[in-house]
Amino acid sequence: MNVIETALPGVLIIEPNVFGDSRGFFLESYQATRYQKLGIDLPFVQDNHSRSARGVLRGLHFQVTKPQGKLVRVVSGEILDVVVDFQPGSETFGRYEAVVLSAENHRQLYVPPGYAHGFAVISESADFLYKCTDYYDPSDEAGIIWNDPLVNVAWPFSEPLLSEKDRHWPTLEQYVESLS
């Protein structure tokens, strides 16, 4: 597999080996020993699958005291996946990494614990699968508003379809102020 390091520490783009012929294809989506050699050594405890329509934006989410590492991929459709460093004091605070994940490119993205994460669907629909290193806890969930002016993510559209909670997350600046 090919591994691409990003500008955010620990965030990796993983291109698995795909073996295909006229019958279809085969790829190994996860193998503990190989991923441990990449530094992805926390145990995965939960797998999630979401389906979303074109224009849906989910995020930017994180858990405060039980941060989740995520290994994400798309098995149908195409998304723009975004990771944001929201940790005050970090050298890359306020910066983001964006990568297109699709059923065609088979790419995966590893998001270590401690980053905000979100995605936008750019195909008709998308099936998004992700492994998590900690359990989802709704009482621990937080987020940064998707269109935060400091982060300034280059989303593929200006009026996404959002959940009610995703409409009301604070800006990065407001979130940091709330920590004091």
JSON list of C-alpha atoms in Angstrom, two decimals:
[
{"chain": "A", "resi": 1, "resn": "MET", "atom": "CA", "xyz": [0.00, 0.00, 0.00]},
{"chain": "A", "resi": 2, "resn": "ASN", "atom": "CA", "xyz": [1.02, 3.58, -0.53]},
{"chain": "A", "resi": 3, "resn": "VAL", "atom": "CA", "xyz": [0.99, 5.94, 2.48]},
{"chain": "A", "resi": 4, "resn": "ILE", "atom": "CA", "xyz": [0.93, 9.72, 2.08]},
{"chain": "A", "resi": 5, "resn": "GLU", "atom": "CA", "xyz": [1.76, 11.89, 5.08]},
{"chain": "A", "resi": 6, "resn": "THR", "atom": "CA", "xyz": [-0.19, 15.13, 5.33]},
{"chain": "A", "resi": 7, "resn": "ALA", "atom": "CA", "xyz": [0.66, 18.51, 6.84]},
{"chain": "A", "resi": 8, "resn": "LEU", "atom": "CA", "xyz": [-1.20, 17.51, 10.02]},
{"chain": "A", "resi": 9, "resn": "PRO", "atom": "CA", "xyz": [0.83, 15.22, 12.32]},
{"chain": "A", "resi": 10, "resn": "GLY", "atom": "CA", "xyz": [-0.43, 11.64, 12.29]},
{"chain": "A", "resi": 11, "resn": "VAL", "atom": "CA", "xyz": [-3.10, 12.23, 9.62]},
{"chain": "A", "resi": 12, "resn": "LEU", "atom": "CA", "xyz": [-2.39, 9.74, 6.82]},
{"chain": "A", "resi": 13, "resn": "ILE", "atom": "CA", "xyz": [-3.83, 9.08, 3.38]},
{"chain": "A", "resi": 14, "resn": "ILE", "atom": "CA", "xyz": [-3.65, 5.36, 2.69]},
{"chain": "A", "resi": 15, "resn": "GLU", "atom": "CA", "xyz": [-3.91, 3.89, -0.80]},
{"chain": "A", "resi": 16, "resn": "PRO", "atom": "CA", "xyz": [-4.39, 0.13, -0.43]},
{"chain": "A", "resi": 17, "resn": "ASN", "atom": "CA", "xyz": [-3.22, -2.31, -3.06]},
{"chain": "A", "resi": 18, "resn": "VAL", "atom": "CA", "xyz": [-6.17, -3.12, -5.31]},
{"chain": "A", "resi": 19, "resn": "PHE", "atom": "CA", "xyz": [-6.15, -6.34, -7.31]},
{"chain": "A", "resi": 20, "resn": "GLY", "atom": "CA", "xyz": [-8.64, -6.24, -10.15]},
{"chain": "A", "resi": 21, "resn": "ASP", "atom": "CA", "xyz": [-9.59, -8.07, -13.30]},
{"chain": "A", "resi": 22, "resn": "SER", "atom": "CA", "xyz": [-12.69, -8.54, -15.45]},
{"chain": "A", "resi": 23, "resn": "ARG", "atom": "CA", "xyz": [-14.52, -10.10, -12.48]},
{"chain": "A", "resi": 24, "resn": "GLY", "atom": "CA", "xyz": [-14.09, -7.11, -10.15]},
{"chain": "A", "resi": 25, "resn": "PHE", "atom": "CA", "xyz": [-11.50, -6.29, -7.51]},
{"chain": "A", "resi": 26, "resn": "PHE", "atom": "CA", "xyz": [-10.11, -7.28, -4.12]},
{"chain": "A", "resi": 27, "resn": "LEU", "atom": "CA", "xyz": [-8.45, -5.09, -1.51]},
{"chain": "A", "resi": 28, "resn": "GLU", "atom": "CA", "xyz": [-7.50, -5.50, 2.11]},
{"chain": "A", "resi": 29, "resn": "SER", "atom": "CA", "xyz": [-9.31, -2.67, 3.92]},
{"chain": "A", "resi": 30, "resn": "TYR", "atom": "CA", "xyz": [-7.60, -3.30, 7.25]},
{"chain": "A", "resi": 31, "resn": "GLN", "atom": "CA", "xyz": [-4.90, -5.60, 8.57]},
{"chain": "A", "resi": 32, "resn": "ALA", "atom": "CA", "xyz": [-3.75, -4.87, 12.12]},
{"chain": "A", "resi": 33, "resn": "THR", "atom": "CA", "xyz": [-0.05, -5.68, 11.72]},
{"chain": "A", "resi": 34, "resn": "ARG", "atom": "CA", "xyz": [0.38, -3.52, 8.59]},
{"chain": "A", "resi": 35, "resn": "TYR", "atom": "CA", "xyz": [-1.47, -0.59, 10.11]},
{"chain": "A", "resi": 36, "resn": "GLN", "atom": "CA", "xyz": [0.46, -0.87, 13.39]},
{"chain": "A", "resi": 37, "resn": "LYS", "atom": "CA", "xyz": [3.68, -0.43, 11.39]},
{"chain": "A", "resi": 38, "resn": "LEU", "atom": "CA", "xyz": [2.23, 2.92, 10.24]},
{"chain": "A", "resi": 39, "resn": "GLY", "atom": "CA", "xyz": [1.69, 4.00, 13.85]},
{"chain": "A", "resi": 40, "resn": "ILE", "atom": "CA", "xyz": [-2.04, 3.19, 13.80]},
{"chain": "A", "resi": 41, "resn": "ASP", "atom": "CA", "xyz": [-1.86, 1.07, 16.90]},
{"chain": "A", "resi": 42, "resn": "LEU", "atom": "CA", "xyz": [-4.91, 1.98, 18.98]},
{"chain": "A", "resi": 43, "resn": "PRO", "atom": "CA", "xyz": [-7.53, -0.77, 18.95]},
{"chain": "A", "resi": 44, "resn": "PHE", "atom": "CA", "xyz": [-10.65, -0.12, 16.92]},
{"chain": "A", "resi": 45, "resn": "VAL", "atom": "CA", "xyz": [-13.78, -0.73, 19.03]},
{"chain": "A", "resi": 46, "resn": "GLN", "atom": "CA", "xyz": [-16.65, 0.46, 16.82]},
{"chain": "A", "resi": 47, "resn": "ASP", "atom": "CA", "xyz": [-17.45, 0.41, 13.09]},
{"chain": "A", "resi": 48, "resn": "ASN", "atom": "CA", "xyz": [-19.95, 2.88, 11.61]},
{"chain": "A", "resi": 49, "resn": "HIS", "atom": "CA", "xyz": [-21.65, 3.19, 8.23]},
{"chain": "A", "resi": 50, "resn": "SER", "atom": "CA", "xyz": [-23.46, 6.30, 7.04]},
{"chain": "A", "resi": 51, "resn": "ARG", "atom": "CA", "xyz": [-25.25, 7.04, 3.78]},
{"chain": "A", "resi": 52, "resn": "SER", "atom": "CA", "xyz": [-25.80, 10.61, 2.70]},
{"chain": "A", "resi": 53, "resn": "ALA", "atom": "CA", "xyz": [-27.18, 12.41, -0.34]},
{"chain": "A", "resi": 54, "resn": "ARG", "atom": "CA", "xyz": [-25.43, 14.97, -2.55]},
{"chain": "A", "resi": 55, "resn": "GLY", "atom": "CA", "xyz": [-24.89, 18.26, -0.73]},
{"chain": "A", "resi": 56, "resn": "VAL", "atom": "CA", "xyz": [-24.94, 16.79, 2.79]},
{"chain": "A", "resi": 57, "resn": "LEU", "atom": "CA", "xyz": [-22.18, 18.05, 5.06]},
{"chain": "A", "resi": 58, "resn": "ARG", "atom": "CA", "xyz": [-21.53, 16.25, 8.35]},
{"chain": "A", "resi": 59, "resn": "GLY", "atom": "CA", "xyz": [-19.16, 17.88, 10.82]},
{"chain": "A", "resi": 60, "resn": "LEU", "atom": "CA", "xyz": [-16.88, 19.19, 12.02]},
{"chain": "A", "resi": 61, "resn": "HIS", "atom": "CA", "xyz": [-17.14, 16.81, 14.99]},
{"chain": "A", "resi": 62, "resn": "PHE", "atom": "CA", "xyz": [-14.96, 15.53, 17.81]},
{"chain": "A", "resi": 63, "resn": "GLN", "atom": "CA", "xyz": [-15.30, 14.10, 21.31]},
{"chain": "A", "resi": 64, "resn": "VAL", "atom": "CA", "xyz": [-13.85, 16.19, 24.14]},
{"chain": "A", "resi": 65, "resn": "THR", "atom": "CA", "xyz": [-12.68, 13.75, 26.83]},
{"chain": "A", "resi": 66, "resn": "LYS", "atom": "CA", "xyz": [-12.91, 10.49, 24.85]},
{"chain": "A", "resi": 67, "resn": "PRO", "atom": "CA", "xyz": [-11.33, 11.44, 21.51]},
{"chain": "A", "resi": 68, "resn": "GLN", "atom": "CA", "xyz": [-11.81, 8.99, 18.69]},
{"chain": "A", "resi": 69, "resn": "GLY", "atom": "CA", "xyz": [-9.24, 7.99, 16.12]},
{"chain": "A", "resi": 70, "resn": "LYS", "atom": "CA", "xyz": [-10.95, 7.12, 12.83]},
{"chain": "A", "resi": 71, "resn": "LEU", "atom": "CA", "xyz": [-10.00, 5.09, 9.77]},
{"chain": "A", "resi": 72, "resn": "VAL", "atom": "CA", "xyz": [-12.42, 6.27, 7.09]},
{"chain": "A", "resi": 73, "resn": "ARG", "atom": "CA", "xyz": [-13.27, 5.19, 3.56]},
{"chain": "A", "resi": 74, "resn": "VAL", "atom": "CA", "xyz": [-16.02, 5.43, 0.97]},
{"chain": "A", "resi": 75, "resn": "VAL", "atom": "CA", "xyz": [-17.51, 2.30, -0.62]},
{"chain": "A", "resi": 76, "resn": "SER", "atom": "CA", "xyz": [-20.07, 4.02, -2.84]},
{"chain": "A", "resi": 77, "resn": "GLY", "atom": "CA", "xyz": [-19.92, 7.56, -4.23]},
{"chain": "A", "resi": 78, "resn": "GLU", "atom": "CA", "xyz": [-17.49, 10.38, -3.50]},
{"chain": "A", "resi": 79, "resn": "ILE", "atom": "CA", "xyz": [-16.87, 12.82, -0.65]},
{"chain": "A", "resi": 80, "resn": "LEU", "atom": "CA", "xyz": [-14.55, 15.59, 0.36]},
{"chain": "A", "resi": 81, "resn": "ASP", "atom": "CA", "xyz": [-13.19, 14.52, 3.75]},
{"chain": "A", "resi": 82, "resn": "VAL", "atom": "CA", "xyz": [-11.82, 17.21, 6.07]},
{"chain": "A", "resi": 83, "resn": "VAL", "atom": "CA", "xyz": [-9.68, 17.07, 9.22]},
{"chain": "A", "resi": 84, "resn": "VAL", "atom": "CA", "xyz": [-9.07, 20.16, 11.39]},
{"chain": "A", "resi": 85, "resn": "ASP", "atom": "CA", "xyz": [-6.52, 20.70, 14.15]},
{"chain": "A", "resi": 86, "resn": "PHE", "atom": "CA", "xyz": [-8.51, 22.42, 16.92]},
{"chain": "A", "resi": 87, "resn": "GLN", "atom": "CA", "xyz": [-5.96, 21.92, 19.73]},
{"chain": "A", "resi": 88, "resn": "PRO", "atom": "CA", "xyz": [-4.72, 25.25, 21.16]},
{"chain": "A", "resi": 89, "resn": "GLY", "atom": "CA", "xyz": [-0.94, 25.32, 21.33]},
{"chain": "A", "resi": 90, "resn": "SER", "atom": "CA", "xyz": [-0.49, 22.91, 18.44]},
{"chain": "A", "resi": 91, "resn": "GLU", "atom": "CA", "xyz": [1.89, 24.01, 15.66]},
{"chain": "A", "resi": 92, "resn": "THR", "atom": "CA", "xyz": [-0.87, 23.30, 13.13]},
{"chain": "A", "resi": 93, "resn": "PHE", "atom": "CA", "xyz": [-3.75, 24.84, 15.15]},
{"chain": "A", "resi": 94, "resn": "GLY", "atom": "CA", "xyz": [-6.55, 26.03, 12.86]},
{"chain": "A", "resi": 95, "resn": "ARG", "atom": "CA", "xyz": [-5.16, 24.26, 9.80]},
{"chain": "A", "resi": 96, "resn": "TYR", "atom": "CA", "xyz": [-7.02, 21.60, 7.88]},
{"chain": "A", "resi": 97, "resn": "GLU", "atom": "CA", "xyz": [-6.37, 18.76, 5.47]},
{"chain": "A", "resi": 98, "resn": "ALA", "atom": "CA", "xyz": [-8.90, 17.83, 2.78]},
{"chain": "A", "resi": 99, "resn": "VAL", "atom": "CA", "xyz": [-8.89, 14.75, 0.57]},
{"chain": "A", "resi": 100, "resn": "VAL", "atom": "CA", "xyz": [-11.34, 13.27, -1.91]},
{"chain": "A", "resi": 101, "resn": "LEU", "atom": "CA", "xyz": [-12.33, 9.73, -0.94]},
{"chain": "A", "resi": 102, "resn": "SER", "atom": "CA", "xyz": [-14.34, 7.66, -3.39]},
{"chain": "A", "resi": 103, "resn": "ALA", "atom": "CA", "xyz": [-15.36, 4.15, -4.31]},
{"chain": "A", "resi": 104, "resn": "GLU", "atom": "CA", "xyz": [-13.15, 4.53, -7.39]},
{"chain": "A", "resi": 105, "resn": "ASN", "atom": "CA", "xyz": [-9.91, 5.68, -5.73]},
{"chain": "A", "resi": 106, "resn": "HIS", "atom": "CA", "xyz": [-10.25, 3.32, -2.71]},
{"chain": "A", "resi": 107, "resn": "ARG", "atom": "CA", "xyz": [-8.35, 5.78, -0.55]},
{"chain": "A", "resi": 108, "resn": "GLN", "atom": "CA", "xyz": [-8.59, 5.72, 3.22]},
{"chain": "A", "resi": 109, "resn": "LEU", "atom": "CA", "xyz": [-7.87, 8.51, 5.66]},
{"chain": "A", "resi": 110, "resn": "TYR", "atom": "CA", "xyz": [-6.57, 7.94, 9.15]},
{"chain": "A", "resi": 111, "resn": "VAL", "atom": "CA", "xyz": [-7.64, 10.65, 11.60]},
{"chain": "A", "resi": 112, "resn": "PRO", "atom": "CA", "xyz": [-5.84, 10.29, 14.95]},
{"chain": "A", "resi": 113, "resn": "PRO", "atom": "CA", "xyz": [-7.62, 11.19, 18.20]},
{"chain": "A", "resi": 114, "resn": "GLY", "atom": "CA", "xyz": [-7.61, 14.93, 18.84]},
{"chain": "A", "resi": 115, "resn": "TYR", "atom": "CA", "xyz": [-8.77, 16.26, 15.48]},
{"chain": "A", "resi": 116, "resn": "ALA", "atom": "CA", "xyz": [-12.15, 17.54, 14.31]},
{"chain": "A", "resi": 117, "resn": "HIS", "atom": "CA", "xyz": [-13.57, 15.64, 11.35]},
{"chain": "A", "resi": 118, "resn": "GLY", "atom": "CA", "xyz": [-16.26, 16.15, 8.74]},
{"chain": "A", "resi": 119, "resn": "PHE", "atom": "CA", "xyz": [-17.18, 15.42, 5.15]},
{"chain": "A", "resi": 120, "resn": "ALA", "atom": "CA", "xyz": [-19.29, 16.68, 2.27]},
{"chain": "A", "resi": 121, "resn": "VAL", "atom": "CA", "xyz": [-20.96, 14.45, -0.31]},
{"chain": "A", "resi": 122, "resn": "ILE", "atom": "CA", "xyz": [-20.15, 15.45, -3.88]},
{"chain": "A", "resi": 123, "resn": "SER", "atom": "CA", "xyz": [-21.70, 12.49, -5.73]},
{"chain": "A", "resi": 124, "resn": "GLU", "atom": "CA", "xyz": [-25.42, 11.65, -5.98]},
{"chain": "A", "resi": 125, "resn": "SER", "atom": "CA", "xyz": [-25.02, 9.76, -2.68]},
{"chain": "A", "resi": 126, "resn": "ALA", "atom": "CA", "xyz": [-22.19, 8.19, -0.71]},
{"chain": "A", "resi": 127, "resn": "ASP", "atom": "CA", "xyz": [-21.72, 5.29, 1.69]},
{"chain": "A", "resi": 128, "resn": "PHE", "atom": "CA", "xyz": [-19.07, 6.20, 4.24]},
{"chain": "A", "resi": 129, "resn": "LEU", "atom": "CA", "xyz": [-17.51, 3.57, 6.52]},
{"chain": "A", "resi": 130, "resn": "TYR", "atom": "CA", "xyz": [-15.31, 4.30, 9.50]},
{"chain": "A", "resi": 131, "resn": "LYS", "atom": "CA", "xyz": [-13.59, 2.44, 12.29]},
{"chain": "A", "resi": 132, "resn": "CYS", "atom": "CA", "xyz": [-13.30, 4.24, 15.65]},
{"chain": "A", "resi": 133, "resn": "THR", "atom": "CA", "xyz": [-10.81, 3.84, 18.50]},
{"chain": "A", "resi": 134, "resn": "ASP", "atom": "CA", "xyz": [-13.36, 4.83, 21.16]},
{"chain": "A", "resi": 135, "resn": "TYR", "atom": "CA", "xyz": [-17.10, 4.50, 21.54]},
{"chain": "A", "resi": 136, "resn": "TYR", "atom": "CA", "xyz": [-19.43, 7.26, 20.45]},
{"chain": "A", "resi": 137, "resn": "ASP", "atom": "CA", "xyz": [-20.68, 9.18, 23.47]},
{"chain": "A", "resi": 138, "resn": "PRO", "atom": "CA", "xyz": [-23.29, 11.85, 22.62]},
{"chain": "A", "resi": 139, "resn": "SER", "atom": "CA", "xyz": [-22.70, 13.60, 25.95]},
{"chain": "A", "resi": 140, "resn": "ASP", "atom": "CA", "xyz": [-19.02, 14.09, 25.01]},
{"chain": "A", "resi": 141, "resn": "GLU", "atom": "CA", "xyz": [-19.58, 15.31, 21.44]},
{"chain": "A", "resi": 142, "resn": "ALA", "atom": "CA", "xyz": [-18.53, 18.78, 20.36]},
{"chain": "A", "resi": 143, "resn": "GLY", "atom": "CA", "xyz": [-17.82, 20.52, 17.10]},
{"chain": "A", "resi": 144, "resn": "ILE", "atom": "CA", "xyz": [-16.64, 23.51, 15.15]},
{"chain": "A", "resi": 145, "resn": "ILE", "atom": "CA", "xyz": [-18.97, 25.27, 12.71]},
{"chain": "A", "resi": 146, "resn": "TRP", "atom": "CA", "xyz": [-18.42, 23.99, 9.16]},
{"chain": "A", "resi": 147, "resn": "ASN", "atom": "CA", "xyz": [-17.83, 27.46, 7.67]},
{"chain": "A", "resi": 148, "resn": "ASP", "atom": "CA", "xyz": [-15.52, 28.82, 10.36]},
{"chain": "A", "resi": 149, "resn": "PRO", "atom": "CA", "xyz": [-13.75, 31.88, 8.90]},
{"chain": "A", "resi": 150, "resn": "LEU", "atom": "CA", "xyz": [-10.44, 31.14, 10.66]},
{"chain": "A", "resi": 151, "resn": "VAL", "atom": "CA", "xyz": [-10.21, 27.59, 9.30]},
{"chain": "A", "resi": 152, "resn": "ASN", "atom": "CA", "xyz": [-11.67, 28.61, 5.91]},
{"chain": "A", "resi": 153, "resn": "VAL", "atom": "CA", "xyz": [-12.25, 25.12, 4.46]},
{"chain": "A", "resi": 154, "resn": "ALA", "atom": "CA", "xyz": [-12.68, 25.13, 0.67]},
{"chain": "A", "resi": 155, "resn": "TRP", "atom": "CA", "xyz": [-15.94, 23.14, 0.70]},
{"chain": "A", "resi": 156, "resn": "PRO", "atom": "CA", "xyz": [-17.41, 22.15, -2.68]},
{"chain": "A", "resi": 157, "resn": "PHE", "atom": "CA", "xyz": [-20.60, 24.17, -2.06]},
{"chain": "A", "resi": 158, "resn": "SER", "atom": "CA", "xyz": [-21.72, 27.18, -0.05]},
{"chain": "A", "resi": 159, "resn": "GLU", "atom": "CA", "xyz": [-25.18, 26.01, 1.09]},
{"chain": "A", "resi": 160, "resn": "PRO", "atom": "CA", "xyz": [-24.87, 22.42, 2.33]},
{"chain": "A", "resi": 161, "resn": "LEU", "atom": "CA", "xyz": [-27.59, 20.27, 3.82]},
{"chain": "A", "resi": 162, "resn": "LEU", "atom": "CA", "xyz": [-26.87, 20.28, 7.57]},
{"chain": "A", "resi": 163, "resn": "SER", "atom": "CA", "xyz": [-28.27, 18.68, 10.69]},
{"chain": "A", "resi": 164, "resn": "GLU", "atom": "CA", "xyz": [-29.65, 21.06, 13.28]},
{"chain": "A", "resi": 165, "resn": "LYS", "atom": "CA", "xyz": [-26.66, 20.54, 15.58]},
{"chain": "A", "resi": 166, "resn": "ASP", "atom": "CA", "xyz": [-24.19, 21.15, 12.74]},
{"chain": "A", "resi": 167, "resn": "ARG", "atom": "CA", "xyz": [-25.82, 24.54, 12.11]},
{"chain": "A", "resi": 168, "resn": "HIS", "atom": "CA", "xyz": [-25.04, 25.69, 15.66]},
{"chain": "A", "resi": 169, "resn": "TRP", "atom": "CA", "xyz": [-21.50, 24.60, 16.55]},
{"chain": "A", "resi": 170, "resn": "PRO", "atom": "CA", "xyz": [-19.27, 27.46, 17.75]},
{"chain": "A", "resi": 171, "resn": "THR", "atom": "CA", "xyz": [-16.43, 28.91, 15.74]},
{"chain": "A", "resi": 172, "resn": "LEU", "atom": "CA", "xyz": [-12.95, 27.68, 16.56]},
{"chain": "A", "resi": 173, "resn": "GLU", "atom": "CA", "xyz": [-12.28, 30.95, 18.39]},
{"chain": "A", "resi": 174, "resn": "GLN", "atom": "CA", "xyz": [-15.47, 30.60, 20.44]},
{"chain": "A", "resi": 175, "resn": "TYR", "atom": "CA", "xyz": [-14.63, 26.98, 21.29]},
{"chain": "A", "resi": 176, "resn": "VAL", "atom": "CA", "xyz": [-11.13, 27.94, 22.52]},
{"chain": "A", "resi": 177, "resn": "GLU", "atom": "CA", "xyz": [-12.58, 30.83, 24.58]},
{"chain": "A", "resi": 178, "resn": "SER", "atom": "CA", "xyz": [-14.99, 28.37, 26.23]},
{"chain": "A", "resi": 179, "resn": "LEU", "atom": "CA", "xyz": [-12.01, 26.38, 27.55]},
{"chain": "A", "resi": 180, "resn": "SER", "atom": "CA", "xyz": [-10.84, 29.27, 29.76]}
]
